[in-house]
Tab-separated table of C-alpha atoms in Angstrom:
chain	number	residue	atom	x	y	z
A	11	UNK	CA	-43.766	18.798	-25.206
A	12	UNK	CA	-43.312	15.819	-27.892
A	13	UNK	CA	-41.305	13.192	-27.167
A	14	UNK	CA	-38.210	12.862	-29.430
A	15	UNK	CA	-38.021	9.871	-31.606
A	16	UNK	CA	-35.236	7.335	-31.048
A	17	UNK	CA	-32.552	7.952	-34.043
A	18	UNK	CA	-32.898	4.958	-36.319
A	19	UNK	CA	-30.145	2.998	-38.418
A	20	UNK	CA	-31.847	4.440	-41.684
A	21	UNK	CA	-31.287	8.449	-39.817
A	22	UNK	CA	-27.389	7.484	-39.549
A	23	UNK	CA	-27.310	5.775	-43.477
A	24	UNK	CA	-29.268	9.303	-44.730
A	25	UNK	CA	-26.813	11.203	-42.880
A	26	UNK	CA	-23.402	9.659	-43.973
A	27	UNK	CA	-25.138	9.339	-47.546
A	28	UNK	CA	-24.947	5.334	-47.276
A	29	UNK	CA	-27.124	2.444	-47.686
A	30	UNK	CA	-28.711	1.126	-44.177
A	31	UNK	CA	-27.129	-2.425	-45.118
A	32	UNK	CA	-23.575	-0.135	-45.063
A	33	UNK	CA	-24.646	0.922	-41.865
A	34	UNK	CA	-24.844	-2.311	-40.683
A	35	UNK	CA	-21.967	-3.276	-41.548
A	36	UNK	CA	-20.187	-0.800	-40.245
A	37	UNK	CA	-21.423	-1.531	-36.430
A	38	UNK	CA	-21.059	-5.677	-37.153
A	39	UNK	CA	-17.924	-4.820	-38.189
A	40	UNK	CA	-18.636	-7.665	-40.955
A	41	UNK	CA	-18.457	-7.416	-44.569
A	42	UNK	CA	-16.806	-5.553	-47.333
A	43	UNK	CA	-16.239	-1.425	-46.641
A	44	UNK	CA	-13.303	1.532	-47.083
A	45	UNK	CA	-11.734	3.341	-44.169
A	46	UNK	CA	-13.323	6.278	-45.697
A	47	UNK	CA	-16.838	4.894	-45.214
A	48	UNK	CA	-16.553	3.523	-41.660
A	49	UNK	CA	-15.114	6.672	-40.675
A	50	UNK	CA	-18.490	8.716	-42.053
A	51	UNK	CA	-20.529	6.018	-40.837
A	52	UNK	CA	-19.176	6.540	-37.054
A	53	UNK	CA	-19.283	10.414	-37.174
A	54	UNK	CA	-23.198	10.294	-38.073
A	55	UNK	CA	-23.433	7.620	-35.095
A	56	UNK	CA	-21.740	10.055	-32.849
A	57	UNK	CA	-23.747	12.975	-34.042
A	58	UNK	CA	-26.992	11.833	-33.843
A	59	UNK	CA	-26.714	9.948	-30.203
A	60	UNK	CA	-27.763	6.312	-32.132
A	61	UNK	CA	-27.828	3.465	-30.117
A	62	UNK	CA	-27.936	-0.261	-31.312
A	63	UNK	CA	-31.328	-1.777	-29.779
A	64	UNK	CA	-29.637	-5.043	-28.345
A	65	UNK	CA	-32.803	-6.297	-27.633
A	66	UNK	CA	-33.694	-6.209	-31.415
A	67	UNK	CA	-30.391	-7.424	-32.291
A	68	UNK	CA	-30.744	-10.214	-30.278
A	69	UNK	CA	-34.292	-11.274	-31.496
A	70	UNK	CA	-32.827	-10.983	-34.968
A	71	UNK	CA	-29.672	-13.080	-34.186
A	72	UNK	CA	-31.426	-15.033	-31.483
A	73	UNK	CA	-28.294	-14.616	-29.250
A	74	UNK	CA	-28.258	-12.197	-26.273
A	75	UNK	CA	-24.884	-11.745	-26.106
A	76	UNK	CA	-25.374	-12.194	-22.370
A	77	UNK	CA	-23.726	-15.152	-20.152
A	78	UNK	CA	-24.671	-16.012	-16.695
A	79	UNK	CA	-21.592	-16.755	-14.252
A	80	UNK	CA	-22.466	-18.444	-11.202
A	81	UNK	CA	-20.202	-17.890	-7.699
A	82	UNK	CA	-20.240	-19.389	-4.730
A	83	UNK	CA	-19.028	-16.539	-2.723
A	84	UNK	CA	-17.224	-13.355	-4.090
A	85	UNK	CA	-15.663	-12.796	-1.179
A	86	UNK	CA	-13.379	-15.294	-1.368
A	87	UNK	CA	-9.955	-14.008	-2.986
A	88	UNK	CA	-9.571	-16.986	-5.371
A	89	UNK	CA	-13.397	-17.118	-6.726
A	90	UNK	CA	-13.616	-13.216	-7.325
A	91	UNK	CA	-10.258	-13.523	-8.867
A	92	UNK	CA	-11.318	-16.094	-11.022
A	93	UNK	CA	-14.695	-14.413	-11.897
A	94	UNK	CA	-12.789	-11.068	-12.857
A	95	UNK	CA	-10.782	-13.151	-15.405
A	96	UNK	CA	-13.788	-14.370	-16.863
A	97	UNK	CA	-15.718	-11.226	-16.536
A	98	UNK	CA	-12.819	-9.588	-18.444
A	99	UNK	CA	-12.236	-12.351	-21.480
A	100	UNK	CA	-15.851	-12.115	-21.983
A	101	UNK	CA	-16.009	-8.305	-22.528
A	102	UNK	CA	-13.080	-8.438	-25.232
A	103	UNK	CA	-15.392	-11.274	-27.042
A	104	UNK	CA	-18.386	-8.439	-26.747
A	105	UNK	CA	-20.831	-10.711	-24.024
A	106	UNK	CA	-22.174	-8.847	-21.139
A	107	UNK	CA	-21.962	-10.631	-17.841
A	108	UNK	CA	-24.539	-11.082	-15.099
A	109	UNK	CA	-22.476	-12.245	-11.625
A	110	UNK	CA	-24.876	-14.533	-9.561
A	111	UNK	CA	-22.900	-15.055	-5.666
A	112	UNK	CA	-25.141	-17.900	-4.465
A	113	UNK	CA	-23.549	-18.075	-1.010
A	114	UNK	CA	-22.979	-22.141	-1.364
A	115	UNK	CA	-26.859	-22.462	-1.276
A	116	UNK	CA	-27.931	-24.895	-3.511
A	117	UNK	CA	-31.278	-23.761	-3.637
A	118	UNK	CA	-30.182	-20.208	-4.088
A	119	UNK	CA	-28.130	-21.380	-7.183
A	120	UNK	CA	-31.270	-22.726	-8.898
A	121	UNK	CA	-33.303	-19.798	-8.224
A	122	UNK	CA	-30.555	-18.160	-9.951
A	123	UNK	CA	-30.311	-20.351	-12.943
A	124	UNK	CA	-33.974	-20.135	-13.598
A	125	UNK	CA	-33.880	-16.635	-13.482
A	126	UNK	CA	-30.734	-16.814	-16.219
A	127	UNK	CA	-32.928	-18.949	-18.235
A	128	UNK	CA	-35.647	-16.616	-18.136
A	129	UNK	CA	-33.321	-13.729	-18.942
A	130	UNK	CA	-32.372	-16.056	-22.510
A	131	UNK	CA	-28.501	-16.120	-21.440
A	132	UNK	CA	-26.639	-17.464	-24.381
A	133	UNK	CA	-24.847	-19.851	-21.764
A	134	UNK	CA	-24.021	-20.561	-18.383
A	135	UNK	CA	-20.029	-21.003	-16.524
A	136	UNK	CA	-20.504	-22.302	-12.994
A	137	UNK	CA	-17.304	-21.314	-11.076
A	138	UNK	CA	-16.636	-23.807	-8.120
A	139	UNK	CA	-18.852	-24.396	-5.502
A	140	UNK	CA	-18.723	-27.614	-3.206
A	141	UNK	CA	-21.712	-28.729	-4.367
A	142	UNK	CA	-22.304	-31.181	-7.706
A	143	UNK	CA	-23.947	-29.063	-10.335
A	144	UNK	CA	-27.550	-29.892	-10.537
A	145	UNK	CA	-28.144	-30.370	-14.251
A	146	UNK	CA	-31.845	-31.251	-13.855
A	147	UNK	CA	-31.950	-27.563	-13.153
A	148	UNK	CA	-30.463	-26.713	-16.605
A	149	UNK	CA	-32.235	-26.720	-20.011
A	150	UNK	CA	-30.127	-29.118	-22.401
A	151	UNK	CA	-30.720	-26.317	-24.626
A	152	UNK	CA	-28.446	-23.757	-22.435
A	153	UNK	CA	-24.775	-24.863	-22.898
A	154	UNK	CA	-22.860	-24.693	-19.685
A	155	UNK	CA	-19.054	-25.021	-18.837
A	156	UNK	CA	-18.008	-25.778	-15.019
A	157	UNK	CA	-14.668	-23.920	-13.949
A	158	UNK	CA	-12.640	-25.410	-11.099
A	159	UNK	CA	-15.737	-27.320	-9.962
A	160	UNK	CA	-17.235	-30.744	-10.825
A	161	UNK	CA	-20.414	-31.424	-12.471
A	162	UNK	CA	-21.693	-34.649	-11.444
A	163	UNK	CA	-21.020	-38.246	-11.947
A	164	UNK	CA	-21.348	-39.122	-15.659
A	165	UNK	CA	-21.778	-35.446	-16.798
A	166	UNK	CA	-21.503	-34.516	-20.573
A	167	UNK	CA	-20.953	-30.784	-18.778
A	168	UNK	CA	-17.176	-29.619	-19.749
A	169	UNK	CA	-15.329	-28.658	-17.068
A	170	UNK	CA	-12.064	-26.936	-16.782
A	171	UNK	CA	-10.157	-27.833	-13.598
A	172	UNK	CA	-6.487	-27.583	-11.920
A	173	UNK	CA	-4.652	-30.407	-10.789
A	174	UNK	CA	-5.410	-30.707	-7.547
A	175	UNK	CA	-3.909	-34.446	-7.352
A	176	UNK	CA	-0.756	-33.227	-8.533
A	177	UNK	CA	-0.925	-30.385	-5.909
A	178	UNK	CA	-1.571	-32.031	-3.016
A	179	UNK	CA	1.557	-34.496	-4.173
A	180	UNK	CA	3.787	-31.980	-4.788
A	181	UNK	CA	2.977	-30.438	-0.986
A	182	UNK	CA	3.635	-33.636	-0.009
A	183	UNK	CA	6.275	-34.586	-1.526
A	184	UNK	CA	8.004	-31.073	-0.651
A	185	UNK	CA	7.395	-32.141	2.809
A	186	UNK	CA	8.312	-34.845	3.320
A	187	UNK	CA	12.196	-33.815	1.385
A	188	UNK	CA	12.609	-31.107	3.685
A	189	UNK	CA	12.999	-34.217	6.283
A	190	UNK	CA	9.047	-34.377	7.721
A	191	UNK	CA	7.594	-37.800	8.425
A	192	UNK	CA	4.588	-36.432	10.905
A	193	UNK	CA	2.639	-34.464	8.445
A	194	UNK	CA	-0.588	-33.233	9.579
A	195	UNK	CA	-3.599	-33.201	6.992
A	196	UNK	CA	-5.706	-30.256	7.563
A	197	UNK	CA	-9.112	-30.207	4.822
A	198	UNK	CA	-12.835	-29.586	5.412
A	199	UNK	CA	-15.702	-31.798	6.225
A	200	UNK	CA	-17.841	-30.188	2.330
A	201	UNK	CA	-17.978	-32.869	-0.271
A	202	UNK	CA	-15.981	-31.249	-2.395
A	203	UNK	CA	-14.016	-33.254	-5.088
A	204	UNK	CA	-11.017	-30.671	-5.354
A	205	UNK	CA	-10.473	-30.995	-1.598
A	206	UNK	CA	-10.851	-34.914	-1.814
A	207	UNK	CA	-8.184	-34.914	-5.059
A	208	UNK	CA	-5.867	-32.830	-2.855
A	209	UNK	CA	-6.320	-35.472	0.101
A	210	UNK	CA	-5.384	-38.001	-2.505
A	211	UNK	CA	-2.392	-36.436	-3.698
A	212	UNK	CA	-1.209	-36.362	-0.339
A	213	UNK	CA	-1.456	-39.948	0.233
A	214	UNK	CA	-0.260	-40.748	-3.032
A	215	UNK	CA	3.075	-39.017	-1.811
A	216	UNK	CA	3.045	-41.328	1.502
A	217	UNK	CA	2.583	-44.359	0.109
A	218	UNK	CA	5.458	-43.755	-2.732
A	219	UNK	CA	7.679	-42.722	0.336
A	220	UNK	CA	6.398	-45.447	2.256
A	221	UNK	CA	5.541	-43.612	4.974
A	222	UNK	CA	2.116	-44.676	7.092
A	223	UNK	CA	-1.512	-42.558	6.320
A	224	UNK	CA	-2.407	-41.882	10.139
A	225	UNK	CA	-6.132	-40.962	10.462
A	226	UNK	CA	-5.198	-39.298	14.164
A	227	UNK	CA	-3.215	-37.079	11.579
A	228	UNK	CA	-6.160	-36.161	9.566
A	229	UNK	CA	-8.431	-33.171	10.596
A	230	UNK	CA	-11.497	-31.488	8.992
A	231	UNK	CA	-12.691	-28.419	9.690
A	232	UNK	CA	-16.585	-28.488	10.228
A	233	UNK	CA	-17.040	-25.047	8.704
A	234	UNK	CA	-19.237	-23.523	11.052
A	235	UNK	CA	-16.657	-20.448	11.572
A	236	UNK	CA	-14.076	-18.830	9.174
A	237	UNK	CA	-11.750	-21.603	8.103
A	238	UNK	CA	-8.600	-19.659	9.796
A	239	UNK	CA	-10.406	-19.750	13.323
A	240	UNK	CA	-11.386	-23.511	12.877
A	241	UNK	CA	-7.656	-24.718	11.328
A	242	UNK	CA	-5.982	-22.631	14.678
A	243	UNK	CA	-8.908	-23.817	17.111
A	244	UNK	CA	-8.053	-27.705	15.788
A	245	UNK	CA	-4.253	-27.566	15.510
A	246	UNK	CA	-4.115	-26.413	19.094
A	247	UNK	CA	-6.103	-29.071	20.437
A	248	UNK	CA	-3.730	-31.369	17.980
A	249	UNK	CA	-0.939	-29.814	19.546
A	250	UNK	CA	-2.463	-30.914	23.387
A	251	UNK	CA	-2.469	-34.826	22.400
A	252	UNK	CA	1.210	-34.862	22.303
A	253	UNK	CA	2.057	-36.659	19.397
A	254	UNK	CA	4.991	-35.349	17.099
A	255	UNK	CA	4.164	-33.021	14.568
A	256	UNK	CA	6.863	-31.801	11.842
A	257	UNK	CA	4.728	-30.849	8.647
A	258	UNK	CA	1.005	-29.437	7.806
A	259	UNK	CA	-0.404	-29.679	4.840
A	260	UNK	CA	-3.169	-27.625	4.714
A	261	UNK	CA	-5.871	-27.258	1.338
A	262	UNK	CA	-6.397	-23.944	1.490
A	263	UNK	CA	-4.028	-20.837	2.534
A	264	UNK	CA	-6.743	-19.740	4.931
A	265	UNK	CA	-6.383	-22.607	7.026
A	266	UNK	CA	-2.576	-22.833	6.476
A	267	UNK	CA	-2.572	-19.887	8.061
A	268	UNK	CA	-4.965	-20.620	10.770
A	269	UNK	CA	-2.166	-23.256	11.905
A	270	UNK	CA	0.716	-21.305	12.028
A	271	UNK	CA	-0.974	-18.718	14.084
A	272	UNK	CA	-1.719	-22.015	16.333
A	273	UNK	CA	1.559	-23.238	16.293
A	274	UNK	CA	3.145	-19.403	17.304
A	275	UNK	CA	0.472	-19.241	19.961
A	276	UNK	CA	1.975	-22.468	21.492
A	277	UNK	CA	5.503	-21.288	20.699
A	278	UNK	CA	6.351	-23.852	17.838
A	279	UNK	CA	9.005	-22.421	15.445
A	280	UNK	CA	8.456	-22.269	12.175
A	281	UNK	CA	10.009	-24.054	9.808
A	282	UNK	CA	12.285	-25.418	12.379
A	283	UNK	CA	10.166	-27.063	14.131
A	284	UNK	CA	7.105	-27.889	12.223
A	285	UNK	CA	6.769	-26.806	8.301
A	286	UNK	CA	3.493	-25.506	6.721
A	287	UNK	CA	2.286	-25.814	2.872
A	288	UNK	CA	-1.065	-24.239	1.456
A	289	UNK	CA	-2.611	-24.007	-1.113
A	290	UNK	CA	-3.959	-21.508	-3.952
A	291	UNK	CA	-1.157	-19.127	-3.433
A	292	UNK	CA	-3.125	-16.345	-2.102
A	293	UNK	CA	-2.169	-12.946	-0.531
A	294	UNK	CA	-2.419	-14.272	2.902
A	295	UNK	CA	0.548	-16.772	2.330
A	296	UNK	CA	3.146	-13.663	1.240
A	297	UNK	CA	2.358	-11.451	4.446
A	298	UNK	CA	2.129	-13.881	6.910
A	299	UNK	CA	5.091	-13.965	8.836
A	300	UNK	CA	6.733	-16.213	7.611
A	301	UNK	CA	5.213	-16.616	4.621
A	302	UNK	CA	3.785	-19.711	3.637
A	303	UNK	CA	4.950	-22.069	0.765
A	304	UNK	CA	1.976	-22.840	-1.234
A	305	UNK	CA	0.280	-24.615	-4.490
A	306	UNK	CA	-0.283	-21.944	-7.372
A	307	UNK	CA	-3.434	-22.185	-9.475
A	308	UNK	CA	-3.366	-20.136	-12.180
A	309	UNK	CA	-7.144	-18.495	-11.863
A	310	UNK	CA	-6.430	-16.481	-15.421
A	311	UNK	CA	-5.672	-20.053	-17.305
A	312	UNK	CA	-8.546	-21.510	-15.879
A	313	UNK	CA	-10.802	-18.597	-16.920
A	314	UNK	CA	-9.867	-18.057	-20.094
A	315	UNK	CA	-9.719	-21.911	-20.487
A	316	UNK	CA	-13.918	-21.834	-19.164
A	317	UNK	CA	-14.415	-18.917	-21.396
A	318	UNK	CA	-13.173	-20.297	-24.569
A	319	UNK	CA	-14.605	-23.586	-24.410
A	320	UNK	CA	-18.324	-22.011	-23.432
A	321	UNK	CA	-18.206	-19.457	-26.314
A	322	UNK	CA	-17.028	-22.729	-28.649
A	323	UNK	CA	-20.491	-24.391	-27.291
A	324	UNK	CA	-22.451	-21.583	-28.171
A	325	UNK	CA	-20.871	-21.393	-31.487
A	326	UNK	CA	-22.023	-25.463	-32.018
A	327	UNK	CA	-18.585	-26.965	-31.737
A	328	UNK	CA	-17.686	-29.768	-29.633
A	329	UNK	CA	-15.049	-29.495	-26.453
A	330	UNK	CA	-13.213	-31.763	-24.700
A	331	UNK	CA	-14.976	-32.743	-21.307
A	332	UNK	CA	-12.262	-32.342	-18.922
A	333	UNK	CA	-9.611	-29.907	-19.353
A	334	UNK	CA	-6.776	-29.773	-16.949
A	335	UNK	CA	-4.855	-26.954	-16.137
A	336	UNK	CA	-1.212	-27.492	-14.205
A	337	UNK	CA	-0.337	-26.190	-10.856
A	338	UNK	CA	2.930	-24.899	-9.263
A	339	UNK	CA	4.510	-25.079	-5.831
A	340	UNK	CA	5.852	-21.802	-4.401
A	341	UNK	CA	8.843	-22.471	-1.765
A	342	UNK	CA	8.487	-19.695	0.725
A	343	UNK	CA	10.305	-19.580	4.062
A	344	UNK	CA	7.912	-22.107	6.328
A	345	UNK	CA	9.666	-24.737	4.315
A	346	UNK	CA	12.776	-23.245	4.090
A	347	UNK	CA	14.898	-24.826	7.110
């Protein structure tokens, strides 16, 4: 038995009695044609079974129409949010995506970026990671946009971030109105410049209030263990040395919530006694009991944000290198009293 031969562009232009350069047109979606035609056009695609050869296409046009999107772990509820977003404003703009979840190895991520390279991605968006991007690993020739994540010291990388100074001021600030002067600074011991702008925030908000930046109240979790065990495991043995304790501020909802498990355990009341603020907004701070006041990020702003300044790189145009998207504090009830 023969095998059949692939429909070609010039087998749909003979069948809806057009020119091939119609036909293009027609699938481009470029150029000058009548309803009438596109319509005949797409009924002989349909009929026949003819498929665009991307790979032809994107010899031709010397674009893939492929981007590579780099995560850190897709578990977590903010990253995977954040890489659907980006997945789905990508799609609309007609880019296929390949999802790379280098489980914070840094060696992983450059196996993963050559392999990208290799595949002829059109460009690269790096979502977080506490890790500085390492742009030795990246051909100049590749453009690549960083989204909530930093790309190095003296990078000419974009990168689209929140802002994580005003966030950890605002938690801060919130507080330290609600009538807390013993705030407890929960964060991790990663390198990572969000945390560290968060941390800053923070004591930006004790200075102004001219209140004193305790290191005994300053604890990082090592990260050996899910950030909600560590956060619970530390409190606690902050709760043993005695000293007062009216606020946490915690960088991430995880360990937010890791403390007020701690502080129930040891029969604290919440927010009577001690008051909690996270951070990212996630689902864990609206069914924890009680839920958690946090700092929004908008993931879907920041996406979109990555998105359009990566396709703008591809297209040759120049983008600003830091773009700064605004955060929000949500009051929820372990602030409330």
């Amino acid at each position: 038995m023969t095998e059949q031969k692939p429909v070609s562009i010039r087998d749909v232009a003979q069948m809806a009695g057009v020119s091939i350069a119609t036909v293009s047109r027609v699938i481009n979606n470029n150029g000058r044609f009548s309803e009438a035609t596109r319509k005949r056009v797409q009924q002989a695609i349909d009929e026949s079974g003819y498929v665009t050869n991307m790979a032809a296409k994107s010899l031709r046009e010397q674009r893939s129409k492929t981007i590579g999107m780099i995560v850190p772990d897709i578990s977590n509820d903010f990253f995977s949010t954040l890489a659907l977003h980006t997945e789905q404003k990508l799609a609309t703009d007609g880019y296929s995506v390949f999802v790379c979840n280098t489980a914070n190895s840094t060696e992983r991520e450059r196996d993963y970026i050559r392999t990208l390279v290799s595949k002829r991605v059109d460009g690269i968006i790096c979502i977080s990671g506490s890790n500085a991007l390492g742009e030795e690993a990246v051909p100049q020739s590749i453009p690549v946009v960083c989204v909530d994540r930093f790309p190095g010291r003296d990078s000419t990388i974009p990168r689209i971030i929140s802002n994580d100074v005003r966030g950890g001021n605002l938690a801060t600030e919130h507080l330290i109105e609600r009538g807390c002067r013993y705030i407890l600074f929960i964060s991790s011991e990663e390198d990572d410049l969000n945390k560290r702008n968060r941390e800053e925030g923070y004591r930006q908000a004790l200075r102004e209030q001219g209140l004193a930046i305790d290191p005994a109240y300053r604890i990082l979790l090592p990260g050996h263990k899910p950030s909600m065990f560590e956060a619970a495991e530390l409190v606690s043995a902050f709760l043993e040395t005695g000293r007062p304790l009216d606020g946490i501020f915690a960088v991430s909802d995880h360990a937010a919530v890791g403390a007020l498990n701690a502080l129930q355990h040891a029969g604290v009341l919440i927010p009577h006694e001690v008051k909690i603020i996270g951070f990212d907004d996630s689902i864990y701070t609206r069914i924890a009991h009680p839920s958690i006041t946090s700092v929004r990020r908008f993931p879907e702003r920041l996406a979109h944000a990555g998105c359009d300044a990566l396709l703008r790189l591809i297209a040759g145009e120049q983008v600003p290198l830091e773009t700064i998207i605004p955060v929000e504090l949500v009051k929820r009830a372990s602030t409330a009293a």
